[in-house]
Coordinates of C-alpha atoms and ligand atoms in Angstrom, one line a residue:
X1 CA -140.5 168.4 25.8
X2 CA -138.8 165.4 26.8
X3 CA -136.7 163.8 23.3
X4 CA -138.7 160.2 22.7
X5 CA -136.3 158.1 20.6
X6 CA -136.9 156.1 17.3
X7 CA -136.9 152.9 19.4
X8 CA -139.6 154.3 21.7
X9 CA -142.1 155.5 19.2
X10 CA -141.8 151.9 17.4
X11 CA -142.7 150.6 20.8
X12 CA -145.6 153.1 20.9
X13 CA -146.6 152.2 17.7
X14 CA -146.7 148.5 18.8
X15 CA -148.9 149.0 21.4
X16 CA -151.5 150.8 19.8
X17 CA -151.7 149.2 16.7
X18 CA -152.3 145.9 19.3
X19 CA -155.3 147.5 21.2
X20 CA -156.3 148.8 17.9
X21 CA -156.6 145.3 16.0
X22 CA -157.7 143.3 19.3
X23 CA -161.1 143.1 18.2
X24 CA -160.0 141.1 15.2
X25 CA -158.6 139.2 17.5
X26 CA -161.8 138.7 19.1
X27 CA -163.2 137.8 16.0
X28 CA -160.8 134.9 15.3
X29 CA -161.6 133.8 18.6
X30 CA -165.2 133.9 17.6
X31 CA -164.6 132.1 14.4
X32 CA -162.8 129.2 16.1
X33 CA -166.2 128.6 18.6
X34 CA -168.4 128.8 15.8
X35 CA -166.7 126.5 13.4
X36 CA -166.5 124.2 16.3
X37 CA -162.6 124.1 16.1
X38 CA -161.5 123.0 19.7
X39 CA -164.4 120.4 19.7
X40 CA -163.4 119.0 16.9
X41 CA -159.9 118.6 17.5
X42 CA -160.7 116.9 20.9
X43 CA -162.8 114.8 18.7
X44 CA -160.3 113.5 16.3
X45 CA -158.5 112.2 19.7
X46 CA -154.9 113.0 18.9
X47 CA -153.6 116.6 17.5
X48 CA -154.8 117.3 14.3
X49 CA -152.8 118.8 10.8
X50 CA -154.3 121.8 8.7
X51 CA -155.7 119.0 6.0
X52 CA -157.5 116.6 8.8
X53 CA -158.9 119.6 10.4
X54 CA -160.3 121.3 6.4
X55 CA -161.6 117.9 6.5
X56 CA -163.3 117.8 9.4
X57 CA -164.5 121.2 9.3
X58 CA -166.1 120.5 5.7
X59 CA -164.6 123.2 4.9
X60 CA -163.0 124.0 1.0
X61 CA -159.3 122.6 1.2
X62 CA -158.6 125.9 -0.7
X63 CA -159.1 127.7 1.6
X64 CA -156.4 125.4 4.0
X65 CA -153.8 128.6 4.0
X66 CA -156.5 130.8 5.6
X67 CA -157.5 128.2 8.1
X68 CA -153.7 127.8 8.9
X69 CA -153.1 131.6 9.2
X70 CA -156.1 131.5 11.7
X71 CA -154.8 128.5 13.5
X72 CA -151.2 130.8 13.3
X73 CA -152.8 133.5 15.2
X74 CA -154.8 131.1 18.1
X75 CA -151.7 129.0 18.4
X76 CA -149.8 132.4 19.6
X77 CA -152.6 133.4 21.3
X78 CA -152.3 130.4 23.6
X79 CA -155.7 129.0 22.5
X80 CA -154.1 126.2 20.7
X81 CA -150.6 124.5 21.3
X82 CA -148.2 122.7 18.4
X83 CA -146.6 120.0 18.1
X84 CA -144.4 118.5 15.6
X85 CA -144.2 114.5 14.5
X86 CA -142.7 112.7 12.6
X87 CA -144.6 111.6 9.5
X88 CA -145.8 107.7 9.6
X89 CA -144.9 107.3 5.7
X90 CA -141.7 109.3 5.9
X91 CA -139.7 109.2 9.2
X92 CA -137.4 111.6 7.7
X93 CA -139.9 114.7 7.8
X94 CA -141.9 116.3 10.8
X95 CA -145.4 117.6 10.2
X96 CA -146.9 120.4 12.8
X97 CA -150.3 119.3 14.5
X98 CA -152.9 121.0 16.7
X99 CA -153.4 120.3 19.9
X100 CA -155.9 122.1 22.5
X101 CA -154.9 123.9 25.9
X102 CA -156.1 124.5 28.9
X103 CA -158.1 127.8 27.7
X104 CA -159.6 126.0 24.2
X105 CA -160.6 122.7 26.5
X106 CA -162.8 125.5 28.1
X107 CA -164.6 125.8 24.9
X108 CA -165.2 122.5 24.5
X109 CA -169.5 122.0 24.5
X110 CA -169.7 118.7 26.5
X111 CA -167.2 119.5 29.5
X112 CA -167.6 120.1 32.7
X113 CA -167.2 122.8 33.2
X114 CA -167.4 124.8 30.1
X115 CA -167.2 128.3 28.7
X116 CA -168.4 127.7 25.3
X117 CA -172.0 129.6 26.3
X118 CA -170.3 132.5 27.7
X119 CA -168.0 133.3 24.9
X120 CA -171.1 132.5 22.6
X121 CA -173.7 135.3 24.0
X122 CA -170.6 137.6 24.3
X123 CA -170.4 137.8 20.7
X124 CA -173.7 138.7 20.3
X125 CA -173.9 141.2 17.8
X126 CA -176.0 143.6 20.6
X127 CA -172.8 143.7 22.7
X128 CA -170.1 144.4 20.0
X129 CA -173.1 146.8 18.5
X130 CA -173.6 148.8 22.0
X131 CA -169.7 148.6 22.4
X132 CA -169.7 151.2 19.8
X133 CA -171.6 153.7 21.0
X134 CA -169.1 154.4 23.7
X135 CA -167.6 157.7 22.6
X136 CA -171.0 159.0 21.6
X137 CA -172.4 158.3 25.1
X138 CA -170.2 160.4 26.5
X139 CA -171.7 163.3 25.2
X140 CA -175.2 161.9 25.5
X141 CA -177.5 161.7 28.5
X142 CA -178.3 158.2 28.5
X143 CA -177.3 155.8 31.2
X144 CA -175.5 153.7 29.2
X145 CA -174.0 153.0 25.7
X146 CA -176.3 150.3 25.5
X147 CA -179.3 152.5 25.9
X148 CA -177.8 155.1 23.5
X149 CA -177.5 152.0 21.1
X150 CA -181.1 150.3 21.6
X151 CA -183.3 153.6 23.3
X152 CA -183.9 150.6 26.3
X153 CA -181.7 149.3 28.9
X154 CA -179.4 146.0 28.7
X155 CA -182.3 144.2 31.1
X156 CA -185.6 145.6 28.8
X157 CA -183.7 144.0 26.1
X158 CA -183.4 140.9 27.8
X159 CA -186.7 140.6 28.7
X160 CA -188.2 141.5 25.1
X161 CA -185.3 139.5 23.1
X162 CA -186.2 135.5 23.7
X163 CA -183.5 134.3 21.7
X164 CA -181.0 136.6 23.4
X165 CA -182.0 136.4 26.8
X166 CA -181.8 132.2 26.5
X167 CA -178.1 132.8 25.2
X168 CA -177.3 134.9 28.2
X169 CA -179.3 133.0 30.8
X170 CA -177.1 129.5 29.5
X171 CA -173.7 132.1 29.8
X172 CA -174.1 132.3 33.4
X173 CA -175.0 128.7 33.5
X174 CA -171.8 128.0 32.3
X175 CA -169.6 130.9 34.0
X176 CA -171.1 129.3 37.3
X177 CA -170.4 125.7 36.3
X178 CA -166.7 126.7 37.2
X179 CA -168.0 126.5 40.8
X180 CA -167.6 123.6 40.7
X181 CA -163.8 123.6 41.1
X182 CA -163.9 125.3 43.9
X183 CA -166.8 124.7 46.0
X184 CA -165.3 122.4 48.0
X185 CA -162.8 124.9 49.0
X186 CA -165.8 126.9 50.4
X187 CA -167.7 124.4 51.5
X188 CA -167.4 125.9 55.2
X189 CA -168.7 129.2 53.8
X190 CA -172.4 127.9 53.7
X191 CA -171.9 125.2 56.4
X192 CA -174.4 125.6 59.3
X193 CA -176.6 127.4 57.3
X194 CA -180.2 126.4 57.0
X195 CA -181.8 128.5 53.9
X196 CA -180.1 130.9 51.4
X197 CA -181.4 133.1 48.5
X198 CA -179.9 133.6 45.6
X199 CA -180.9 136.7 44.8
X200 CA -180.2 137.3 40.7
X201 CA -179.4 133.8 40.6
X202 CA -180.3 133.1 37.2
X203 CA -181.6 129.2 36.0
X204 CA -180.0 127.9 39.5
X205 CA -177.2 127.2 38.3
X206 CA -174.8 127.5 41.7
X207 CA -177.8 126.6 43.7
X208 CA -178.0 123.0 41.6
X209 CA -174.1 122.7 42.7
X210 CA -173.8 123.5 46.1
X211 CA -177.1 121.5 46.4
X212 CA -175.4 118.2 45.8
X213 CA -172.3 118.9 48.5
X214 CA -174.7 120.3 51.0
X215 CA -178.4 118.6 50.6
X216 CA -180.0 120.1 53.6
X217 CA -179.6 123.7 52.7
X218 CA -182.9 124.9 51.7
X219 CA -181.8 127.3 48.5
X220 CA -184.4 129.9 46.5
X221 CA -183.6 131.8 43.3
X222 CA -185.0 135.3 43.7
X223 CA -184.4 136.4 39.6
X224 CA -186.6 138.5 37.5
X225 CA -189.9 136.6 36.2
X226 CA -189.2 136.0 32.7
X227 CA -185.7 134.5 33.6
X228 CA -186.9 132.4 36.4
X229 CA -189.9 131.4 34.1
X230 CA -190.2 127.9 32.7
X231 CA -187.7 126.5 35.7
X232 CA -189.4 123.9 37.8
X233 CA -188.4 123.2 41.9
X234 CA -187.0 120.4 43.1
X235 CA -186.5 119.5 46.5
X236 CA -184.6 121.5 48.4
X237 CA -183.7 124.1 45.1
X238 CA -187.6 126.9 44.8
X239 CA -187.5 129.5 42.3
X240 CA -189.2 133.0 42.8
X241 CA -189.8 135.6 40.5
X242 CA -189.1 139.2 41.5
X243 CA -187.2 141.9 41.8
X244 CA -184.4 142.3 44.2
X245 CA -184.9 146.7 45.0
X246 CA -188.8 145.7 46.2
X247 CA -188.5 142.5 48.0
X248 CA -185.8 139.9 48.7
X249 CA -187.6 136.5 51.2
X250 CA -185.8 136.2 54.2
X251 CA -183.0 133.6 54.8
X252 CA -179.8 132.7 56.8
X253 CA -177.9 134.5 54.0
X254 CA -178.4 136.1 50.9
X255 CA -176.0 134.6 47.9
X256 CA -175.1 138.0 45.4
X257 CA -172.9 136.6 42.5
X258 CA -172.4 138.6 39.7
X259 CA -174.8 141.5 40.7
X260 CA -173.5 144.2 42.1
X261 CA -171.0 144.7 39.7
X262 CA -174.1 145.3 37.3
X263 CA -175.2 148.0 39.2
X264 CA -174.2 151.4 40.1
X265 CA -173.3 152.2 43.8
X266 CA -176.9 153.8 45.1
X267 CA -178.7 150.7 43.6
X268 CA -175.9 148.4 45.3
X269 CA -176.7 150.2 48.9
X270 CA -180.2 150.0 48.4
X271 CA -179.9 146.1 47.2
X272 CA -177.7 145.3 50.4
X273 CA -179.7 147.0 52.8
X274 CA -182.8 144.9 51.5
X275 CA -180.5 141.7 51.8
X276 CA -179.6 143.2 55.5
X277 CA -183.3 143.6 56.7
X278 CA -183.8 139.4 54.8
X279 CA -181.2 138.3 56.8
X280 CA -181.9 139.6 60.6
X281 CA -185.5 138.7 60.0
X282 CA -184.7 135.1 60.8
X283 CA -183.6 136.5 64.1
X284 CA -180.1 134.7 63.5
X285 CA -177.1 136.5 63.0
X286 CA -176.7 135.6 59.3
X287 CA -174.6 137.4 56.5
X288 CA -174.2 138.1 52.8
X289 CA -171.8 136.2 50.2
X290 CA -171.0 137.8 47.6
X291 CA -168.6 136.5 44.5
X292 CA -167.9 139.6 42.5
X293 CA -164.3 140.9 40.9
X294 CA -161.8 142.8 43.4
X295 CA -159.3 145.1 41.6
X296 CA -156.7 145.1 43.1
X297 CA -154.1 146.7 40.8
X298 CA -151.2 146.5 42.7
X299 CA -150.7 143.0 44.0
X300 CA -152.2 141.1 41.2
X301 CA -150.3 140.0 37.6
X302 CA -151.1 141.9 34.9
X303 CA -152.9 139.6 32.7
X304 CA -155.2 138.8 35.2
X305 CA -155.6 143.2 36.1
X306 CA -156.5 143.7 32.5
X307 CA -159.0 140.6 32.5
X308 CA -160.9 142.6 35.4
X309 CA -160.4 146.3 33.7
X310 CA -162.2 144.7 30.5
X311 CA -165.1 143.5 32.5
X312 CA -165.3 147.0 34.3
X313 CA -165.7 148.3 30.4
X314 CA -168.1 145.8 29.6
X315 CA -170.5 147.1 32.9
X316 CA -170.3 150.5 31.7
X317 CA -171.2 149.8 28.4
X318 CA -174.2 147.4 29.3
X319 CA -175.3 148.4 32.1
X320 CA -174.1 151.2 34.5
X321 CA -172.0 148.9 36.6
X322 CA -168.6 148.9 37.6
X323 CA -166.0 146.4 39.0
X324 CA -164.7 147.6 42.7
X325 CA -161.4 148.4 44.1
X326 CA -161.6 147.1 47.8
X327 CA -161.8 150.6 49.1
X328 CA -165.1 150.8 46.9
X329 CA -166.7 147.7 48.4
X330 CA -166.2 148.6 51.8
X331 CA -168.0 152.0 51.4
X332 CA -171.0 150.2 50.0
X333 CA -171.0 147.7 52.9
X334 CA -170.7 150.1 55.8
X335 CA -173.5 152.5 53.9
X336 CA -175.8 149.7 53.9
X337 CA -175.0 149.5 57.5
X338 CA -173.0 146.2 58.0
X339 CA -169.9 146.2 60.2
X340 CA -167.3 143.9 58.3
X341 CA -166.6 141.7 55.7
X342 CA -163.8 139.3 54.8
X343 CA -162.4 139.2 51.1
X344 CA -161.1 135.9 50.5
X345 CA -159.5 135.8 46.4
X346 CA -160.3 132.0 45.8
X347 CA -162.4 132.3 41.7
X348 CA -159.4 133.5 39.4
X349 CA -161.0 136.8 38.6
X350 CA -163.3 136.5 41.1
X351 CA -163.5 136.7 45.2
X352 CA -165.4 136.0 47.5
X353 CA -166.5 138.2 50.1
X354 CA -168.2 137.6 53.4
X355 CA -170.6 140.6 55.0
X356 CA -171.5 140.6 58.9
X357 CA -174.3 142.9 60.0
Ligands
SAM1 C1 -174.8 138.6 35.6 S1 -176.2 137.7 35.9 C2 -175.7 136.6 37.2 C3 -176.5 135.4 37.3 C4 -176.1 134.4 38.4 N1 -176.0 135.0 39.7 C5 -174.7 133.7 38.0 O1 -173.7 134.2 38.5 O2 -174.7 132.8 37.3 C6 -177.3 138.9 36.7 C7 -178.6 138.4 37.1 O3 -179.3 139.4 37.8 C8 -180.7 139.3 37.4 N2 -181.3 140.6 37.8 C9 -181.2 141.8 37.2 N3 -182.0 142.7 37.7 C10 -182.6 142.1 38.7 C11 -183.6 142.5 39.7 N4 -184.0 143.8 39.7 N5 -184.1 141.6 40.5 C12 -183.7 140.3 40.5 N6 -182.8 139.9 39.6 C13 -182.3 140.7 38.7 C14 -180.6 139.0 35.9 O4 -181.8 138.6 35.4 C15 -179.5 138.0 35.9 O5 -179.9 136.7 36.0

């Protein structure tokens, strides 16, 4: 057996006790969106010392060393940023304030865009709950942890949990309100088309964005009924309940953004040969966009790699999906019978990936 030295194993230890205690990190990330900590910062309109932000947070100022310890722990996490000034009654001493950063700004409830919603509904105690089910399911028949967990699947939940499925419905809200960064980068990708379905598109979110950049384009929301329920058309923006395996309208293209990842690779084929037969129907030669994570191990900085690896965790334990190395897509694509498809990484974690019949 190969000799590991002291140094190594220390290393080792490191590493696991890190993966071990992440979820407390999790939960200190949790904490700091429900007590409203980066809104209130941005609130006080400067950075803001341990005492102003007890303050603030009506919080008992005995408990100010816990509040800094948490603070400690974000500020190292990258979530928060300090910065040390010099005291206005005593220029001869620094005091350390809080500032926010480009990842707590994201939490912020009133920007555009923000994540606030999405970090919200993934700390819903169903998806930490499921979470642990994971090596049980392993030995179990269910298709997911989730099931193992609730004895329904992810999307039965949903539709039977009001309160959750509103948490989760304003998550992709806000995940797609970061769209709006980019779409004028893509602009071209939905120039000279004439109608588009969003199929799984949720409260209309995207549809409401790319609406305003390109007014003509006649854009319908194919999601299940009780998501779509409740949400009026407009002008040029039509909602349809439904589901996308029995019947998606026809259209120039077909808009899949965060689906197929949700689904396992039969459903995916069976989905994009449905979006195939909606798109020739218009006797145009029209295509499928999908915005989905591409791992792509190799090429990409590790951060960003384990970011995607996470998700691909999170679709197995909700919901028997799985994020795609390229190889993977392409297999789908040419099973459903389309020809090719461009990949273009524009969304962070995300690409975006063009499918020709
Ligand atoms: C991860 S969310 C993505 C929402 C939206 N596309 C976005 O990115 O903001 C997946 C969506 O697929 C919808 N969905 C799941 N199963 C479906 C089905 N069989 N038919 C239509 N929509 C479905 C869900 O209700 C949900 O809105």
């Amino acid at each position: 057996m190969q000799k590991i030295d002291a140094e190594e194993l220390f290393q080792a230890q490191t590493l696991l006790y890190n993966y071990t205690y992440g979820f407390i990190g999790s939960m200190c990330l949790k904490s700091a969106v429900h007590l409203g900590i980066p809104d209130v910062i941005s609130n006080h309109g400067q950075p803001i010392t341990i005492p102003e932000l007890v303050s603030a947070l009506k919080i008992d100022p005995n408990k100010s060393g816990y509040v800094y310890r948490l603070m400690r722990l974000l500020v190292h996490a990258g979530f928060f940023a300090i910065t040390k000034v010099t005291k206005k009654d005593n220029k001869e001493e620094e005091e350390v304030r809080y500032d926010l950063t480009p990842s707590s700004r994201l939490l912020l409830k009133e920007n555009v865009p923000t994540l606030s919603p999405f970090v919200r509904a993934m700390f819903h105690p169903a998806l930490v709950h499921s979470s642990e089910f994971l090596a049980e399911w392993f030995h179990k028949s269910e298709v997911t942890p989730f099931n193992t967990a609730f004895g329904m699947s992810y999307w039965e939940y949903l539709s039977q949990n009001q309160e959750f499925n509103g948490l989760f419905n304003e998550a992709m809200i806000s995940d797609s309100g970061m769209m709006n960064l980019v779409i004028k980068n893509c602009k071209s990708v939905f120039e000279g088309l004439n109608s588009l379905v969003d199929v799984g598109g949720g409260k209309g979110a995207v549809g409401r964005i790319v609406s305003e950049e390109l007014p003509n384009l006649h854009w319908t929301v194919l999601d299940l009924p009780h998501v779509v329920a409740n949400s009026p058309d407009s002008t040029n923006l039509k909602f349809v309940g439904g589901d996308m395996f029995q019947f998606i309208p026809s259209a120039d293209a077909i808009l899949l953004k965060l689906i197929l990842h949700a689904f396992g690779d039969e459903e995916c084929v069976k989905v994009l040969k449905k979006c195939r037969e909606a798109i020739s129907n218009t006797g145009k030669k029209g295509k499928v966009i999908i915005i989905d994570i591409v791992i792509s191990e190799k090429n990409e900085d590790h951060v960003l790699t384990e970011a995607k690896l996470l998700f691909d965790m999170l679709m197995m334990v909700l919901v028997n999906g799985k994020e795609r190395e390229e190889k993977e897509w392409e297999k789908l694509f040419l099973g459903a019978g389309f020809s090719h498809y461009k990949i273009t990484p524009l969304f962070g974690m995300r690409s975006l990936i063009e499918v020709y019949p």
